Structure formats: C-alpha cells, structure tokens
Amino acid sequence: MDAFFPFLGPLTFIIVLCIAFCAGFVKGVVGFAMPLVLISGLTLFLAPELALAGLIAPTLVTNIVQSMRQGPRAAWISVKAFRYFLIAGGITLVIAAQMVRVVPERLLLFVIGVPAFGYAALQLSGVQFSLTRNSKLVEIVAGAVAGILGGFAGTWGPTTVMYLTAINTPKLDQLRVQGVIYGLGSVALVGAHFGSGVLRAETVPFSLLLVAPALIGMWAGSRVVDRIDQVMFKRATLIVLLIAGANLIRRAVF
C-alpha cells in the first residue's frame, strides 16, 4: 500500500475508505452532499488539494449512476430543461478550477465551509425559498455560483439544491435533475483539474480508490431510504453537514 499511497498510513487508509462509504450512503438517501461529506472528512487527515482530487472520481461515477436511474431519455429531458444552469455552471467551474493552486489553504477551507454551514442552517431553521421557474437570469446566476464553488472545492450541491427547492421541483424529478447537473459538472471538473494539476499521476489512483466504497455506500443508502422516515433522516444529514461546515470554518479561521 505504501508504494501506491505513501501519504496514507494503515489506519488512515481504513478511515478514508469509511469516509467514502459514508459519503455514498448520504448521497443514496438524499441525492446530494457527497462532495461535502468527502471534503469535510478527508481534510481532517489530508491536505485540501489531495482531498479535492480524491473526491473527483467517486463523485463522477455516483452522479452518472444517479442521473441514469430513470433512463437516458429522462436524463436528456432534464439537460434541456436546465440548460442555462448547466452552461453557466460549466463556464465558471472551469475558470475557478484553474485558481485552486494559487488560492491560500485557509481561504479554500472557508469557501467550502461557509456554503455547507449556511445551507444546513437555513434548511434546519425552516427558511424556504420561492423563485419563478421561467427566470433565465436567476437560473444563470444560480448555475454560475454553483460552478464557482464546484471549481474551487468540488462541491456545488448546496447552491443546486437551494435552487431546485426554491422552484418547487417534485421529489423524483429533483433527484434525477441533481444527478444530471452533478454528473455533467463532474465531467467538467475532471477536465478542469487535469488542467489545474490537481489530478495527476500521483492523485488519480487515490481518487479511483474511493469509487468502490462510495458506490457501496450509495447502494446501502438507497436501500435504507425506503424503510425510514425521509424527513427525519434528511434532518439528521443536515445536522451532520452543519457540524462539518462549522469545523471547516473553524480550521480556516483558527
């Protein structure tokens, strides 16, 4: 193991696999938050840049699986329906990704932690957003903000979920749309970070290592979600994200 991953000791190796499983499990239940769980957990043991590289492959694969759950035709309909969001997000993601290696570590942690904490806090406090679905400007702005966060931190879930919730997207549609948006964003993220240098010969194997536990966790989450109260479990997930976001902010400030 040391020959392939010299930055991982035996205990850290096991912990990293468990974090990937937990991230996949959360995604299997609520359809999002996998990058947030991964980046929050991995940065406890690894450098932010390595943690960012690690989440890219499992995020890409699990998003493809999620987007295709109802078939390619349904996925294509979602692409057309949210094309402005996707285009704006793709452009800003690629631009932001090129700045990762020149951004101070504490600023990167802060950029990741604030959206996680803010989104969870707003949702737990019962704050609801209401937007007009046919507003192209709002869709473009939401996509652009999601792309910026995705490029910097590999996580665009909070902005996307807040937007989809605000336009009152039905549950099944929202899960599929999330998969499509995150999946296409993941493809852009892969290309962008090969260009930025985050993904390279030393980090790609580590990222691929996390795919299997993430998929297993996602499968387990999808099995559990039908047997428990979805509202209560999502609330518990938001509490975890709140804590994770607060921890990232703490590390950025102190």
PDB file of C-alpha atoms in Angstrom:
ATOM      1  CA  MET A   1       0.000   0.000   0.000  1.00  0.00           C
ATOM      2  CA  ASP A   2       2.797   2.430   0.889  1.00  0.00           C
ATOM      3  CA  ALA A   3       4.232   2.047  -2.627  1.00  0.00           C
ATOM      4  CA  PHE A   4       0.992   3.353  -4.165  1.00  0.00           C
ATOM      5  CA  PHE A   5      -0.214   5.724  -1.437  1.00  0.00           C
ATOM      6  CA  PRO A   6       2.805   6.876   0.606  1.00  0.00           C
ATOM      7  CA  PHE A   7       0.685   9.627   2.193  1.00  0.00           C
ATOM      8  CA  LEU A   8      -1.665   7.050   3.801  1.00  0.00           C
ATOM      9  CA  GLY A   9      -0.829   5.017   6.872  1.00  0.00           C
ATOM     10  CA  PRO A  10      -2.793   1.787   7.556  1.00  0.00           C
ATOM     11  CA  LEU A  11      -5.247   3.454   9.942  1.00  0.00           C
ATOM     12  CA  THR A  12      -5.707   6.499   7.710  1.00  0.00           C
ATOM     13  CA  PHE A  13      -6.307   4.177   4.755  1.00  0.00           C
ATOM     14  CA  ILE A  14      -9.195   2.466   6.562  1.00  0.00           C
ATOM     15  CA  ILE A  15     -10.644   5.762   7.778  1.00  0.00           C
ATOM     16  CA  VAL A  16     -10.546   7.222   4.261  1.00  0.00           C
ATOM     17  CA  LEU A  17     -12.472   4.224   2.888  1.00  0.00           C
ATOM     18  CA  CYS A  18     -15.055   4.608   5.654  1.00  0.00           C
ATOM     19  CA  ILE A  19     -15.471   8.312   4.847  1.00  0.00           C
ATOM     20  CA  ALA A  20     -16.097   7.422   1.191  1.00  0.00           C
ATOM     21  CA  PHE A  21     -18.693   4.844   2.230  1.00  0.00           C
ATOM     22  CA  CYS A  22     -20.471   7.355   4.489  1.00  0.00           C
ATOM     23  CA  ALA A  23     -20.462   9.968   1.736  1.00  0.00           C
ATOM     24  CA  GLY A  24     -22.002   7.471  -0.688  1.00  0.00           C
ATOM     25  CA  PHE A  25     -24.569   6.453   1.909  1.00  0.00           C
ATOM     26  CA  VAL A  26     -25.704  10.046   2.420  1.00  0.00           C
ATOM     27  CA  LYS A  27     -25.975  10.541  -1.340  1.00  0.00           C
ATOM     28  CA  GLY A  28     -28.011   7.349  -1.656  1.00  0.00           C
ATOM     29  CA  VAL A  29     -30.548   8.700   0.822  1.00  0.00           C
ATOM     30  CA  VAL A  30     -30.887  12.399  -0.096  1.00  0.00           C
ATOM     31  CA  GLY A  31     -29.303  12.578  -3.558  1.00  0.00           C
ATOM     32  CA  PHE A  32     -26.623  15.155  -2.708  1.00  0.00           C
ATOM     33  CA  ALA A  33     -23.944  16.191  -0.188  1.00  0.00           C
ATOM     34  CA  MET A  34     -21.412  13.526  -1.177  1.00  0.00           C
ATOM     35  CA  PRO A  35     -18.635  16.009  -2.059  1.00  0.00           C
ATOM     36  CA  LEU A  36     -19.301  17.956   1.138  1.00  0.00           C
ATOM     37  CA  VAL A  37     -19.019  14.855   3.306  1.00  0.00           C
ATOM     38  CA  LEU A  38     -15.897  13.717   1.455  1.00  0.00           C
ATOM     39  CA  ILE A  39     -14.107  17.067   1.555  1.00  0.00           C
ATOM     40  CA  SER A  40     -15.064  17.651   5.192  1.00  0.00           C
ATOM     41  CA  GLY A  41     -13.884  14.210   6.253  1.00  0.00           C
ATOM     42  CA  LEU A  42     -10.775  13.888   4.106  1.00  0.00           C
ATOM     43  CA  THR A  43      -9.384  17.302   5.060  1.00  0.00           C
ATOM     44  CA  LEU A  44      -9.188  16.098   8.661  1.00  0.00           C
ATOM     45  CA  PHE A  45      -6.334  13.805   7.560  1.00  0.00           C
ATOM     46  CA  LEU A  46      -5.135  15.066   4.185  1.00  0.00           C
ATOM     47  CA  ALA A  47      -4.168  18.333   2.502  1.00  0.00           C
ATOM     48  CA  PRO A  48      -7.141  20.165   0.912  1.00  0.00           C
ATOM     49  CA  GLU A  49      -5.735  19.747  -2.614  1.00  0.00           C
ATOM     50  CA  LEU A  50      -5.348  15.970  -2.162  1.00  0.00           C
ATOM     51  CA  ALA A  51      -8.829  15.737  -0.627  1.00  0.00           C
ATOM     52  CA  LEU A  52     -10.223  17.617  -3.627  1.00  0.00           C
ATOM     53  CA  ALA A  53      -8.508  15.213  -6.011  1.00  0.00           C
ATOM     54  CA  GLY A  54      -9.853  12.249  -4.037  1.00  0.00           C
ATOM     55  CA  LEU A  55     -13.500  13.218  -4.348  1.00  0.00           C
ATOM     56  CA  ILE A  56     -13.489  13.730  -8.141  1.00  0.00           C
ATOM     57  CA  ALA A  57     -13.695  10.111  -9.400  1.00  0.00           C
ATOM     58  CA  PRO A  58     -16.305   8.829  -6.903  1.00  0.00           C
ATOM     59  CA  THR A  59     -18.385  11.955  -7.444  1.00  0.00           C
ATOM     60  CA  LEU A  60     -18.334  11.448 -11.218  1.00  0.00           C
ATOM     61  CA  VAL A  61     -19.283   7.764 -11.083  1.00  0.00           C
ATOM     62  CA  THR A  62     -22.049   8.061  -8.484  1.00  0.00           C
ATOM     63  CA  ASN A  63     -23.583  11.027 -10.288  1.00  0.00           C
ATOM     64  CA  ILE A  64     -23.736   9.066 -13.542  1.00  0.00           C
ATOM     65  CA  VAL A  65     -25.487   6.238 -11.719  1.00  0.00           C
ATOM     66  CA  GLN A  66     -27.951   8.659 -10.115  1.00  0.00           C
ATOM     67  CA  SER A  67     -28.731  10.533 -13.345  1.00  0.00           C
ATOM     68  CA  MET A  68     -29.469   7.317 -15.251  1.00  0.00           C
ATOM     69  CA  ARG A  69     -31.790   5.862 -12.626  1.00  0.00           C
ATOM     70  CA  GLN A  70     -34.862   6.605 -14.768  1.00  0.00           C
ATOM     71  CA  GLY A  71     -33.173   6.047 -18.112  1.00  0.00           C
ATOM     72  CA  PRO A  72     -31.263   8.145 -20.692  1.00  0.00           C
ATOM     73  CA  ARG A  73     -34.406   9.775 -22.111  1.00  0.00           C
ATOM     74  CA  ALA A  74     -35.439  11.231 -18.759  1.00  0.00           C
ATOM     75  CA  ALA A  75     -31.880  12.417 -18.194  1.00  0.00           C
ATOM     76  CA  TRP A  76     -31.840  14.203 -21.565  1.00  0.00           C
ATOM     77  CA  ILE A  77     -35.120  15.948 -20.759  1.00  0.00           C
ATOM     78  CA  SER A  78     -33.514  17.258 -17.580  1.00  0.00           C
ATOM     79  CA  VAL A  79     -30.493  18.505 -19.546  1.00  0.00           C
ATOM     80  CA  LYS A  80     -32.717  20.534 -21.870  1.00  0.00           C
ATOM     81  CA  ALA A  81     -34.853  21.867 -19.022  1.00  0.00           C
ATOM     82  CA  PHE A  82     -31.848  23.191 -17.062  1.00  0.00           C
ATOM     83  CA  ARG A  83     -29.507  24.070 -19.935  1.00  0.00           C
ATOM     84  CA  TYR A  84     -28.869  27.665 -18.776  1.00  0.00           C
ATOM     85  CA  PHE A  85     -27.890  26.465 -15.302  1.00  0.00           C
ATOM     86  CA  LEU A  86     -25.556  23.863 -16.816  1.00  0.00           C
ATOM     87  CA  ILE A  87     -23.910  26.212 -19.301  1.00  0.00           C
ATOM     88  CA  ALA A  88     -23.296  28.960 -16.730  1.00  0.00           C
ATOM     89  CA  GLY A  89     -22.040  26.452 -14.165  1.00  0.00           C
ATOM     90  CA  GLY A  90     -19.717  24.758 -16.642  1.00  0.00           C
ATOM     91  CA  ILE A  91     -18.061  28.020 -17.662  1.00  0.00           C
ATOM     92  CA  THR A  92     -17.474  29.307 -14.123  1.00  0.00           C
ATOM     93  CA  LEU A  93     -16.364  25.868 -12.899  1.00  0.00           C
ATOM     94  CA  VAL A  94     -13.563  25.651 -15.452  1.00  0.00           C
ATOM     95  CA  ILE A  95     -12.406  29.197 -14.668  1.00  0.00           C
ATOM     96  CA  ALA A  96     -12.488  28.701 -10.885  1.00  0.00           C
ATOM     97  CA  ALA A  97     -10.701  25.344 -11.096  1.00  0.00           C
ATOM     98  CA  GLN A  98      -7.606  26.992 -12.591  1.00  0.00           C
ATOM     99  CA  MET A  99      -7.261  29.143  -9.470  1.00  0.00           C
ATOM    100  CA  VAL A 100      -7.212  26.286  -6.936  1.00  0.00           C
ATOM    101  CA  ARG A 101      -3.436  26.001  -6.711  1.00  0.00           C
ATOM    102  CA  VAL A 102      -2.934  29.729  -6.144  1.00  0.00           C
ATOM    103  CA  VAL A 103      -5.660  30.136  -3.517  1.00  0.00           C
ATOM    104  CA  PRO A 104      -4.444  30.013   0.139  1.00  0.00           C
ATOM    105  CA  GLU A 105      -5.401  26.823   2.009  1.00  0.00           C
ATOM    106  CA  ARG A 106      -7.399  28.671   4.674  1.00  0.00           C
ATOM    107  CA  LEU A 107      -9.398  30.549   2.069  1.00  0.00           C
ATOM    108  CA  LEU A 108     -10.200  27.270   0.305  1.00  0.00           C
ATOM    109  CA  LEU A 109     -11.431  25.735   3.566  1.00  0.00           C
ATOM    110  CA  PHE A 110     -13.539  28.851   4.224  1.00  0.00           C
ATOM    111  CA  VAL A 111     -15.056  28.751   0.714  1.00  0.00           C
ATOM    112  CA  ILE A 112     -16.039  25.128   1.295  1.00  0.00           C
ATOM    113  CA  GLY A 113     -17.294  25.549   4.859  1.00  0.00           C
ATOM    114  CA  VAL A 114     -19.500  28.626   4.530  1.00  0.00           C
ATOM    115  CA  PRO A 115     -21.898  27.199   1.891  1.00  0.00           C
ATOM    116  CA  ALA A 116     -22.192  23.922   3.812  1.00  0.00           C
ATOM    117  CA  PHE A 117     -22.919  25.645   7.113  1.00  0.00           C
ATOM    118  CA  GLY A 118     -25.191  28.295   5.608  1.00  0.00           C
ATOM    119  CA  TYR A 119     -27.283  25.870   3.606  1.00  0.00           C
ATOM    120  CA  ALA A 120     -27.742  23.466   6.524  1.00  0.00           C
ATOM    121  CA  ALA A 121     -28.550  26.277   8.963  1.00  0.00           C
ATOM    122  CA  LEU A 122     -31.166  27.806   6.670  1.00  0.00           C
ATOM    123  CA  GLN A 123     -32.849  24.492   6.000  1.00  0.00           C
ATOM    124  CA  LEU A 124     -32.872  23.458   9.674  1.00  0.00           C
ATOM    125  CA  SER A 125     -34.346  26.816  10.667  1.00  0.00           C
ATOM    126  CA  GLY A 126     -37.238  26.276   8.288  1.00  0.00           C
ATOM    127  CA  VAL A 127     -36.316  29.038   5.833  1.00  0.00           C
ATOM    128  CA  GLN A 128     -37.906  28.378   2.445  1.00  0.00           C
ATOM    129  CA  PHE A 129     -37.091  29.992  -0.888  1.00  0.00           C
ATOM    130  CA  SER A 130     -39.541  30.628  -3.696  1.00  0.00           C
ATOM    131  CA  LEU A 131     -38.423  31.533  -7.201  1.00  0.00           C
ATOM    132  CA  THR A 132     -40.038  31.694 -10.622  1.00  0.00           C
ATOM    133  CA  ARG A 133     -39.055  28.702 -12.731  1.00  0.00           C
ATOM    134  CA  ASN A 134     -39.005  30.640 -16.022  1.00  0.00           C
ATOM    135  CA  SER A 135     -36.469  33.255 -14.839  1.00  0.00           C
ATOM    136  CA  LYS A 136     -33.429  32.674 -17.044  1.00  0.00           C
ATOM    137  CA  LEU A 137     -31.383  35.280 -15.161  1.00  0.00           C
ATOM    138  CA  VAL A 138     -31.915  33.574 -11.797  1.00  0.00           C
ATOM    139  CA  GLU A 139     -31.085  30.199 -13.337  1.00  0.00           C
ATOM    140  CA  ILE A 140     -27.866  31.571 -14.850  1.00  0.00           C
ATOM    141  CA  VAL A 141     -26.793  33.229 -11.587  1.00  0.00           C
ATOM    142  CA  ALA A 142     -27.527  30.066  -9.581  1.00  0.00           C
ATOM    143  CA  GLY A 143     -25.573  27.977 -12.080  1.00  0.00           C
ATOM    144  CA  ALA A 144     -22.641  30.404 -12.068  1.00  0.00           C
ATOM    145  CA  VAL A 145     -22.395  30.391  -8.247  1.00  0.00           C
ATOM    146  CA  ALA A 146     -22.640  26.593  -8.183  1.00  0.00           C
ATOM    147  CA  GLY A 147     -19.874  26.379 -10.788  1.00  0.00           C
ATOM    148  CA  ILE A 148     -17.558  28.659  -8.838  1.00  0.00           C
ATOM    149  CA  LEU A 149     -17.935  26.552  -5.692  1.00  0.00           C
ATOM    150  CA  GLY A 150     -17.560  23.380  -7.758  1.00  0.00           C
ATOM    151  CA  GLY A 151     -14.336  24.595  -9.320  1.00  0.00           C
ATOM    152  CA  PHE A 152     -12.791  25.681  -6.033  1.00  0.00           C
ATOM    153  CA  ALA A 153     -13.980  22.875  -3.780  1.00  0.00           C
ATOM    154  CA  GLY A 154     -15.570  20.151  -5.919  1.00  0.00           C
ATOM    155  CA  THR A 155     -18.912  20.768  -4.246  1.00  0.00           C
ATOM    156  CA  TRP A 156     -21.850  22.525  -5.872  1.00  0.00           C
ATOM    157  CA  GLY A 157     -24.662  20.740  -4.020  1.00  0.00           C
ATOM    158  CA  PRO A 158     -25.904  23.485  -1.652  1.00  0.00           C
ATOM    159  CA  THR A 159     -26.499  26.062  -4.387  1.00  0.00           C
ATOM    160  CA  THR A 160     -28.101  23.493  -6.675  1.00  0.00           C
ATOM    161  CA  VAL A 161     -30.388  22.067  -4.006  1.00  0.00           C
ATOM    162  CA  MET A 162     -31.452  25.504  -2.797  1.00  0.00           C
ATOM    163  CA  TYR A 163     -32.327  26.491  -6.369  1.00  0.00           C
ATOM    164  CA  LEU A 164     -34.253  23.290  -7.119  1.00  0.00           C
ATOM    165  CA  THR A 165     -36.109  23.570  -3.818  1.00  0.00           C
ATOM    166  CA  ALA A 166     -36.925  27.222  -4.412  1.00  0.00           C
ATOM    167  CA  ILE A 167     -38.593  26.461  -7.756  1.00  0.00           C
ATOM    168  CA  ASN A 168     -40.586  23.638  -6.122  1.00  0.00           C
ATOM    169  CA  THR A 169     -39.143  20.762  -8.144  1.00  0.00           C
ATOM    170  CA  PRO A 170     -41.009  17.464  -7.429  1.00  0.00           C
ATOM    171  CA  LYS A 171     -39.012  14.950  -5.364  1.00  0.00           C
ATOM    172  CA  LEU A 172     -38.334  12.312  -8.053  1.00  0.00           C
ATOM    173  CA  ASP A 173     -37.580  14.964 -10.646  1.00  0.00           C
ATOM    174  CA  GLN A 174     -35.265  16.726  -8.230  1.00  0.00           C
ATOM    175  CA  LEU A 175     -33.259  13.576  -7.542  1.00  0.00           C
ATOM    176  CA  ARG A 176     -32.835  12.932 -11.274  1.00  0.00           C
ATOM    177  CA  VAL A 177     -32.043  16.572 -12.066  1.00  0.00           C
ATOM    178  CA  GLN A 178     -29.454  16.638  -9.290  1.00  0.00           C
ATOM    179  CA  GLY A 179     -27.795  13.572 -10.789  1.00  0.00           C
ATOM    180  CA  VAL A 180     -27.728  15.154 -14.255  1.00  0.00           C
ATOM    181  CA  ILE A 181     -26.420  18.518 -13.042  1.00  0.00           C
ATOM    182  CA  TYR A 182     -23.823  16.991 -10.749  1.00  0.00           C
ATOM    183  CA  GLY A 183     -22.858  14.407 -13.381  1.00  0.00           C
ATOM    184  CA  LEU A 184     -22.175  16.968 -16.123  1.00  0.00           C
ATOM    185  CA  GLY A 185     -20.482  19.180 -13.563  1.00  0.00           C
ATOM    186  CA  SER A 186     -18.284  16.240 -12.569  1.00  0.00           C
ATOM    187  CA  VAL A 187     -17.211  15.716 -16.176  1.00  0.00           C
ATOM    188  CA  ALA A 188     -16.243  19.382 -16.392  1.00  0.00           C
ATOM    189  CA  LEU A 189     -14.477  19.094 -13.044  1.00  0.00           C
ATOM    190  CA  VAL A 190     -12.347  16.179 -14.262  1.00  0.00           C
ATOM    191  CA  GLY A 191     -11.194  18.101 -17.315  1.00  0.00           C
ATOM    192  CA  ALA A 192     -10.656  21.304 -15.375  1.00  0.00           C
ATOM    193  CA  HIS A 193      -8.488  19.686 -12.713  1.00  0.00           C
ATOM    194  CA  PHE A 194      -6.360  17.787 -15.174  1.00  0.00           C
ATOM    195  CA  GLY A 195      -5.618  21.281 -16.435  1.00  0.00           C
ATOM    196  CA  SER A 196      -5.080  22.748 -12.961  1.00  0.00           C
ATOM    197  CA  GLY A 197      -2.732  19.949 -11.920  1.00  0.00           C
ATOM    198  CA  VAL A 198      -4.888  18.724  -9.025  1.00  0.00           C
ATOM    199  CA  LEU A 199      -5.474  15.485 -10.945  1.00  0.00           C
ATOM    200  CA  ARG A 200      -2.125  13.972 -11.897  1.00  0.00           C
ATOM    201  CA  ALA A 201      -0.258  10.660 -11.806  1.00  0.00           C
ATOM    202  CA  GLU A 202       0.089  10.740  -8.007  1.00  0.00           C
ATOM    203  CA  THR A 203      -3.542  11.612  -7.218  1.00  0.00           C
ATOM    204  CA  VAL A 204      -5.639   9.788  -9.854  1.00  0.00           C
ATOM    205  CA  PRO A 205      -5.100   6.310  -8.279  1.00  0.00           C
ATOM    206  CA  PHE A 206      -6.173   7.705  -4.897  1.00  0.00           C
ATOM    207  CA  SER A 207      -9.353   9.136  -6.408  1.00  0.00           C
ATOM    208  CA  LEU A 208     -10.144   5.825  -8.138  1.00  0.00           C
ATOM    209  CA  LEU A 209      -9.601   4.003  -4.838  1.00  0.00           C
ATOM    210  CA  LEU A 210     -12.620   5.799  -3.344  1.00  0.00           C
ATOM    211  CA  VAL A 211     -15.059   4.808  -6.112  1.00  0.00           C
ATOM    212  CA  ALA A 212     -15.906   1.317  -4.818  1.00  0.00           C
ATOM    213  CA  PRO A 213     -16.699   2.260  -1.184  1.00  0.00           C
ATOM    214  CA  ALA A 214     -18.702   5.266  -2.412  1.00  0.00           C
ATOM    215  CA  LEU A 215     -20.809   3.064  -4.719  1.00  0.00           C
ATOM    216  CA  ILE A 216     -21.369   0.511  -1.960  1.00  0.00           C
ATOM    217  CA  GLY A 217     -22.424   3.295   0.395  1.00  0.00           C
ATOM    218  CA  MET A 218     -24.781   4.745  -2.219  1.00  0.00           C
ATOM    219  CA  TRP A 219     -26.375   1.336  -2.745  1.00  0.00           C
ATOM    220  CA  ALA A 220     -26.818   0.906   1.013  1.00  0.00           C
ATOM    221  CA  GLY A 221     -28.350   4.370   1.315  1.00  0.00           C
ATOM    222  CA  SER A 222     -30.830   3.723  -1.473  1.00  0.00           C
ATOM    223  CA  ARG A 223     -31.916   0.524   0.272  1.00  0.00           C
ATOM    224  CA  VAL A 224     -32.365   2.202   3.635  1.00  0.00           C
ATOM    225  CA  VAL A 225     -34.262   5.257   2.416  1.00  0.00           C
ATOM    226  CA  ASP A 226     -37.411   3.259   1.684  1.00  0.00           C
ATOM    227  CA  ARG A 227     -37.536   1.901   5.238  1.00  0.00           C
ATOM    228  CA  ILE A 228     -37.159   5.063   7.285  1.00  0.00           C
ATOM    229  CA  ASP A 229     -38.752   8.482   7.543  1.00  0.00           C
ATOM    230  CA  GLN A 230     -37.128  10.562   4.806  1.00  0.00           C
ATOM    231  CA  VAL A 231     -37.776  13.896   6.508  1.00  0.00           C
ATOM    232  CA  MET A 232     -36.125  12.849   9.764  1.00  0.00           C
ATOM    233  CA  PHE A 233     -33.127  11.313   8.045  1.00  0.00           C
ATOM    234  CA  LYS A 234     -32.605  14.385   5.892  1.00  0.00           C
ATOM    235  CA  ARG A 235     -32.751  16.493   9.048  1.00  0.00           C
ATOM    236  CA  ALA A 236     -30.051  14.317  10.619  1.00  0.00           C
ATOM    237  CA  THR A 237     -27.970  14.683   7.445  1.00  0.00           C
ATOM    238  CA  LEU A 238     -28.288  18.462   7.597  1.00  0.00           C
ATOM    239  CA  ILE A 239     -27.104  18.437  11.204  1.00  0.00           C
ATOM    240  CA  VAL A 240     -24.008  16.495  10.122  1.00  0.00           C
ATOM    241  CA  LEU A 241     -23.389  18.994   7.312  1.00  0.00           C
ATOM    242  CA  LEU A 242     -23.846  21.860   9.763  1.00  0.00           C
ATOM    243  CA  ILE A 243     -21.162  20.400  12.038  1.00  0.00           C
ATOM    244  CA  ALA A 244     -18.858  19.632   9.118  1.00  0.00           C
ATOM    245  CA  GLY A 245     -19.226  23.133   7.718  1.00  0.00           C
ATOM    246  CA  ALA A 246     -18.599  24.705  11.130  1.00  0.00           C
ATOM    247  CA  ASN A 247     -15.458  22.596  11.526  1.00  0.00           C
ATOM    248  CA  LEU A 248     -14.120  23.731   8.156  1.00  0.00           C
ATOM    249  CA  ILE A 249     -14.783  27.367   9.034  1.00  0.00           C
ATOM    250  CA  ARG A 250     -13.018  26.858  12.389  1.00  0.00           C
ATOM    251  CA  ARG A 251      -9.967  25.431  10.645  1.00  0.00           C
ATOM    252  CA  ALA A 252      -9.947  28.339   8.212  1.00  0.00           C
ATOM    253  CA  VAL A 253     -10.178  30.992  10.923  1.00  0.00           C
ATOM    254  CA  PHE A 254      -8.023  29.487  13.702  1.00  0.00           C
TER     255      PHE A 254
END
